[in-house]
Amino acid sequence: MSWMRGITCQVRRGRAARTQWKADMAEFKAAQKESQRTGEWSENPGPPPTGFSLLPWLLLGLGSFSNLLQGKTPNPWVGGLGLFAFNSLYIYVVFRSFVKEKREAAATRVALGLMGLLTCGLALGYGGSWLYFFPLLGLATGACLRGPRLGRIGLSLTALAAAVSVFRAGWDAINVAYGTFLSTMVTAAILSLSEAVRELRAAREELARRAVEKERLRFSRDLHDLLGHTLSVIVVKSEAARRLAPRDMDAALSQISDIESVGRQALTEIREAVTGYREGSLATELDRARSVLSAASVEPVVRQTGTPLAPQTETLLGWVVREAVTNVVRHSDATRCEITVDSGAERVRLTVTDDGTGADAAEPRHEGVGGTGLKGLTERLAAAGGSLEAGPSPRGGFTVTAELPTESLELLTSMTVATTAPRAS
């Protein structure tokens, strides 16, 4: 039968919830013992509250049950069925109250309404110890109805309990109304606070997880770009040394010396990238660009005009120079590369233009705007209030144009938190 299967499923769910609660409690106790041993505060708040935490309050109904056993209750079958129905509805409501979706479901609200009607009927019919069903009703109401309307509902329930108690037992039973109000409001306050603490803890853990992911992304991008650029420089200078060795050994040795210098500098930059304090100098990157372009038989033309730049602005523009020059060396087959830095009162513009094969060889670089290295640059400049454009030039070749505010609060903040380098294309 369907109702038997439903009861069986409910029993199984109750057992599973009880098992999970025991496991959480064991973990909480272990954390408490560890905190006592180490003298550090444990952040484990213990198992989340469940319907089991409200079950002991059913002992308030022992007086009514005792009256039934002693034959002091008229129509004991009616009283017994009422007691069984009330306990069943109470268990149903309180267990559903600890799951938000079930707590807000219409079935839970209907069951709570039936509890209210049954409580009024039993209290009016029998009085005495049956009046203590009102505080139990308050517990269920506080657990189920947590929200801005709880105050009005709690006062209304208290007034109803007071009226029924005075009608059945006189003013001596007014404490039932007081107990009803306390059980309603205190239960709602404790459960709401517990839920808020757990939500805040979960939010903090999520923020910590995202911070770790962000740091991993910073490290991977920074290291990837450093290695990509450095290896490109070493390859270019090694090829130049190989070409020069048969006819000009001094020039070849000069290139080999540059390779050693680049390697040592790469080691320093990697150490700085690991610690997260790496900041590039635009002047240093421009000097490196001249050296790399010359070694690749590309004529470098560098122009820099305008006011001095903030260190954070120079860092971002240095990344643009590094990425653009690496692409020129690797993809363009160019013979000339112009790098122009124009700093104004409000904006600074960096342009890197080559006379290479244009759209054909530049195809992977054009993809980079939405791909690897240039995509990282685009994101970084956009976060700092700037922009990056890259594509074939009208007169042939390829152009990368970056703009940034001369002073940007977003730039300062983002670069202070973490210098996330773009990935090399």
PDB file of N, CA, C and O in Angstrom, residues 175-213:
ATOM      1  N   ASN A 175       0.799  31.944  32.591  1.00  0.00           N
ATOM      2  CA  ASN A 175       2.187  31.582  32.287  1.00  0.00           C
ATOM      3  C   ASN A 175       2.295  30.745  31.019  1.00  0.00           C
ATOM      4  O   ASN A 175       3.353  30.668  30.407  1.00  0.00           O
ATOM      5  N   VAL A 176       1.199  30.095  30.630  1.00  0.00           N
ATOM      6  CA  VAL A 176       1.196  29.347  29.369  1.00  0.00           C
ATOM      7  C   VAL A 176       1.414  30.300  28.197  1.00  0.00           C
ATOM      8  O   VAL A 176       2.162  29.998  27.261  1.00  0.00           O
ATOM      9  N   ALA A 177       0.771  31.471  28.247  1.00  0.00           N
ATOM     10  CA  ALA A 177       0.954  32.453  27.175  1.00  0.00           C
ATOM     11  C   ALA A 177       2.399  32.955  27.147  1.00  0.00           C
ATOM     12  O   ALA A 177       2.992  33.111  26.065  1.00  0.00           O
ATOM     13  N   TYR A 178       2.963  33.166  28.349  1.00  0.00           N
ATOM     14  CA  TYR A 178       4.354  33.623  28.414  1.00  0.00           C
ATOM     15  C   TYR A 178       5.304  32.567  27.834  1.00  0.00           C
ATOM     16  O   TYR A 178       6.219  32.875  27.066  1.00  0.00           O
ATOM     17  N   GLY A 179       5.075  31.306  28.186  1.00  0.00           N
ATOM     18  CA  GLY A 179       5.894  30.227  27.644  1.00  0.00           C
ATOM     19  C   GLY A 179       5.731  30.101  26.138  1.00  0.00           C
ATOM     20  O   GLY A 179       6.695  29.798  25.420  1.00  0.00           O
ATOM     21  N   THR A 180       4.529  30.321  25.647  1.00  0.00           N
ATOM     22  CA  THR A 180       4.290  30.255  24.196  1.00  0.00           C
ATOM     23  C   THR A 180       5.072  31.338  23.462  1.00  0.00           C
ATOM     24  O   THR A 180       5.694  31.084  22.420  1.00  0.00           O
ATOM     25  N   PHE A 181       5.051  32.558  24.011  1.00  0.00           N
ATOM     26  CA  PHE A 181       5.780  33.649  23.365  1.00  0.00           C
ATOM     27  C   PHE A 181       7.286  33.375  23.361  1.00  0.00           C
ATOM     28  O   PHE A 181       7.960  33.547  22.335  1.00  0.00           O
ATOM     29  N   LEU A 182       7.820  32.935  24.506  1.00  0.00           N
ATOM     30  CA  LEU A 182       9.253  32.667  24.583  1.00  0.00           C
ATOM     31  C   LEU A 182       9.651  31.538  23.630  1.00  0.00           C
ATOM     32  O   LEU A 182      10.667  31.624  22.929  1.00  0.00           O
ATOM     33  N   SER A 183       8.904  30.462  23.644  1.00  0.00           N
ATOM     34  CA  SER A 183       9.263  29.328  22.793  1.00  0.00           C
ATOM     35  C   SER A 183       9.224  29.711  21.322  1.00  0.00           C
ATOM     36  O   SER A 183      10.069  29.260  20.532  1.00  0.00           O
ATOM     37  N   THR A 184       8.290  30.559  20.931  1.00  0.00           N
ATOM     38  CA  THR A 184       8.196  30.964  19.523  1.00  0.00           C
ATOM     39  C   THR A 184       9.376  31.839  19.126  1.00  0.00           C
ATOM     40  O   THR A 184      10.080  31.547  18.143  1.00  0.00           O
ATOM     41  N   MET A 185       9.612  32.910  19.876  1.00  0.00           N
ATOM     42  CA  MET A 185      10.619  33.888  19.474  1.00  0.00           C
ATOM     43  C   MET A 185      12.048  33.383  19.686  1.00  0.00           C
ATOM     44  O   MET A 185      12.926  33.603  18.846  1.00  0.00           O
ATOM     45  N   VAL A 186      12.291  32.714  20.818  1.00  0.00           N
ATOM     46  CA  VAL A 186      13.648  32.240  21.100  1.00  0.00           C
ATOM     47  C   VAL A 186      14.061  31.158  20.106  1.00  0.00           C
ATOM     48  O   VAL A 186      15.200  31.136  19.613  1.00  0.00           O
ATOM     49  N   THR A 187      13.147  30.240  19.800  1.00  0.00           N
ATOM     50  CA  THR A 187      13.463  29.188  18.824  1.00  0.00           C
ATOM     51  C   THR A 187      13.808  29.791  17.475  1.00  0.00           C
ATOM     52  O   THR A 187      14.811  29.411  16.841  1.00  0.00           O
ATOM     53  N   ALA A 188      12.991  30.748  17.021  1.00  0.00           N
ATOM     54  CA  ALA A 188      13.254  31.384  15.726  1.00  0.00           C
ATOM     55  C   ALA A 188      14.580  32.125  15.741  1.00  0.00           C
ATOM     56  O   ALA A 188      15.358  32.058  14.781  1.00  0.00           O
ATOM     57  N   ALA A 189      14.879  32.832  16.847  1.00  0.00           N
ATOM     58  CA  ALA A 189      16.130  33.607  16.925  1.00  0.00           C
ATOM     59  C   ALA A 189      17.347  32.688  16.904  1.00  0.00           C
ATOM     60  O   ALA A 189      18.315  32.930  16.169  1.00  0.00           O
ATOM     61  N   ILE A 190      17.316  31.608  17.696  1.00  0.00           N
ATOM     62  CA  ILE A 190      18.469  30.706  17.765  1.00  0.00           C
ATOM     63  C   ILE A 190      18.700  30.020  16.427  1.00  0.00           C
ATOM     64  O   ILE A 190      19.838  29.940  15.934  1.00  0.00           O
ATOM     65  N   LEU A 191      17.645  29.520  15.819  1.00  0.00           N
ATOM     66  CA  LEU A 191      17.807  28.799  14.550  1.00  0.00           C
ATOM     67  C   LEU A 191      18.238  29.750  13.427  1.00  0.00           C
ATOM     68  O   LEU A 191      19.053  29.384  12.579  1.00  0.00           O
ATOM     69  N   SER A 192      17.694  30.966  13.421  1.00  0.00           N
ATOM     70  CA  SER A 192      18.099  31.934  12.396  1.00  0.00           C
ATOM     71  C   SER A 192      19.562  32.318  12.562  1.00  0.00           C
ATOM     72  O   SER A 192      20.303  32.425  11.573  1.00  0.00           O
ATOM     73  N   LEU A 193      19.991  32.521  13.811  1.00  0.00           N
ATOM     74  CA  LEU A 193      21.385  32.866  14.059  1.00  0.00           C
ATOM     75  C   LEU A 193      22.313  31.721  13.662  1.00  0.00           C
ATOM     76  O   LEU A 193      23.362  31.941  13.047  1.00  0.00           O
ATOM     77  N   SER A 194      21.928  30.505  14.007  1.00  0.00           N
ATOM     78  CA  SER A 194      22.746  29.351  13.622  1.00  0.00           C
ATOM     79  C   SER A 194      22.863  29.234  12.115  1.00  0.00           C
ATOM     80  O   SER A 194      23.945  28.977  11.570  1.00  0.00           O
ATOM     81  N   GLU A 195      21.759  29.455  11.424  1.00  0.00           N
ATOM     82  CA  GLU A 195      21.778  29.382   9.956  1.00  0.00           C
ATOM     83  C   GLU A 195      22.633  30.481   9.359  1.00  0.00           C
ATOM     84  O   GLU A 195      23.400  30.247   8.408  1.00  0.00           O
ATOM     85  N   ALA A 196      22.561  31.695   9.934  1.00  0.00           N
ATOM     86  CA  ALA A 196      23.374  32.801   9.423  1.00  0.00           C
ATOM     87  C   ALA A 196      24.854  32.540   9.632  1.00  0.00           C
ATOM     88  O   ALA A 196      25.681  32.825   8.758  1.00  0.00           O
ATOM     89  N   VAL A 197      25.220  31.984  10.797  1.00  0.00           N
ATOM     90  CA  VAL A 197      26.630  31.685  11.068  1.00  0.00           C
ATOM     91  C   VAL A 197      27.163  30.668  10.068  1.00  0.00           C
ATOM     92  O   VAL A 197      28.280  30.798   9.546  1.00  0.00           O
ATOM     93  N   ARG A 198      26.378  29.661   9.787  1.00  0.00           N
ATOM     94  CA  ARG A 198      26.826  28.637   8.837  1.00  0.00           C
ATOM     95  C   ARG A 198      26.931  29.191   7.425  1.00  0.00           C
ATOM     96  O   ARG A 198      27.832  28.833   6.664  1.00  0.00           O
ATOM     97  N   GLU A 199      25.997  30.054   7.049  1.00  0.00           N
ATOM     98  CA  GLU A 199      26.077  30.678   5.726  1.00  0.00           C
ATOM     99  C   GLU A 199      27.314  31.565   5.616  1.00  0.00           C
ATOM    100  O   GLU A 199      27.991  31.579   4.582  1.00  0.00           O
ATOM    101  N   LEU A 200      27.623  32.316   6.683  1.00  0.00           N
ATOM    102  CA  LEU A 200      28.817  33.160   6.671  1.00  0.00           C
ATOM    103  C   LEU A 200      30.083  32.309   6.600  1.00  0.00           C
ATOM    104  O   LEU A 200      31.041  32.658   5.899  1.00  0.00           O
ATOM    105  N   ARG A 201      30.102  31.204   7.317  1.00  0.00           N
ATOM    106  CA  ARG A 201      31.267  30.317   7.281  1.00  0.00           C
ATOM    107  C   ARG A 201      31.444  29.733   5.887  1.00  0.00           C
ATOM    108  O   ARG A 201      32.566  29.650   5.367  1.00  0.00           O
ATOM    109  N   ALA A 202      30.312  29.334   5.273  1.00  0.00           N
ATOM    110  CA  ALA A 202      30.394  28.800   3.910  1.00  0.00           C
ATOM    111  C   ALA A 202      30.871  29.871   2.934  1.00  0.00           C
ATOM    112  O   ALA A 202      31.663  29.589   2.022  1.00  0.00           O
ATOM    113  N   ALA A 203      30.397  31.114   3.123  1.00  0.00           N
ATOM    114  CA  ALA A 203      30.833  32.203   2.245  1.00  0.00           C
ATOM    115  C   ALA A 203      32.312  32.488   2.410  1.00  0.00           C
ATOM    116  O   ALA A 203      33.038  32.732   1.441  1.00  0.00           O
ATOM    117  N   ARG A 204      32.802  32.442   3.651  1.00  0.00           N
ATOM    118  CA  ARG A 204      34.225  32.667   3.892  1.00  0.00           C
ATOM    119  C   ARG A 204      35.068  31.569   3.248  1.00  0.00           C
ATOM    120  O   ARG A 204      36.119  31.840   2.650  1.00  0.00           O
ATOM    121  N   GLU A 205      34.616  30.326   3.349  1.00  0.00           N
ATOM    122  CA  GLU A 205      35.344  29.228   2.721  1.00  0.00           C
ATOM    123  C   GLU A 205      35.356  29.379   1.199  1.00  0.00           C
ATOM    124  O   GLU A 205      36.358  29.083   0.548  1.00  0.00           O
ATOM    125  N   GLU A 206      34.228  29.862   0.642  1.00  0.00           N
ATOM    126  CA  GLU A 206      34.180  30.064  -0.804  1.00  0.00           C
ATOM    127  C   GLU A 206      35.122  31.186  -1.232  1.00  0.00           C
ATOM    128  O   GLU A 206      35.810  31.077  -2.252  1.00  0.00           O
ATOM    129  N   LEU A 207      35.173  32.267  -0.440  1.00  0.00           N
ATOM    130  CA  LEU A 207      36.101  33.354  -0.750  1.00  0.00           C
ATOM    131  C   LEU A 207      37.547  32.884  -0.664  1.00  0.00           C
ATOM    132  O   LEU A 207      38.382  33.265  -1.500  1.00  0.00           O
ATOM    133  N   ALA A 208      37.836  32.060   0.339  1.00  0.00           N
ATOM    134  CA  ALA A 208      39.198  31.531   0.458  1.00  0.00           C
ATOM    135  C   ALA A 208      39.544  30.647  -0.731  1.00  0.00           C
ATOM    136  O   ALA A 208      40.661  30.705  -1.267  1.00  0.00           O
ATOM    137  N   ARG A 209      38.577  29.838  -1.160  1.00  0.00           N
ATOM    138  CA  ARG A 209      38.827  28.963  -2.309  1.00  0.00           C
ATOM    139  C   ARG A 209      39.070  29.785  -3.574  1.00  0.00           C
ATOM    140  O   ARG A 209      39.985  29.487  -4.359  1.00  0.00           O
ATOM    141  N   ARG A 210      38.281  30.851  -3.756  1.00  0.00           N
ATOM    142  CA  ARG A 210      38.473  31.692  -4.942  1.00  0.00           C
ATOM    143  C   ARG A 210      39.812  32.424  -4.881  1.00  0.00           C
ATOM    144  O   ARG A 210      40.450  32.647  -5.919  1.00  0.00           O
ATOM    145  N   ALA A 211      40.224  32.829  -3.676  1.00  0.00           N
ATOM    146  CA  ALA A 211      41.522  33.501  -3.550  1.00  0.00           C
ATOM    147  C   ALA A 211      42.653  32.561  -3.938  1.00  0.00           C
ATOM    148  O   ALA A 211      43.613  32.959  -4.605  1.00  0.00           O
ATOM    149  N   VAL A 212      42.523  31.301  -3.536  1.00  0.00           N
ATOM    150  CA  VAL A 212      43.549  30.320  -3.913  1.00  0.00           C
ATOM    151  C   VAL A 212      43.565  30.119  -5.419  1.00  0.00           C
ATOM    152  O   VAL A 212      44.627  30.060  -6.053  1.00  0.00           O
ATOM    153  N   GLU A 213      42.380  30.028  -6.025  1.00  0.00           N
ATOM    154  CA  GLU A 213      42.314  29.863  -7.479  1.00  0.00           C
ATOM    155  C   GLU A 213      42.908  31.074  -8.205  1.00  0.00           C
ATOM    156  O   GLU A 213      43.603  30.922  -9.217  1.00  0.00           O
TER     157      GLU A 213
END
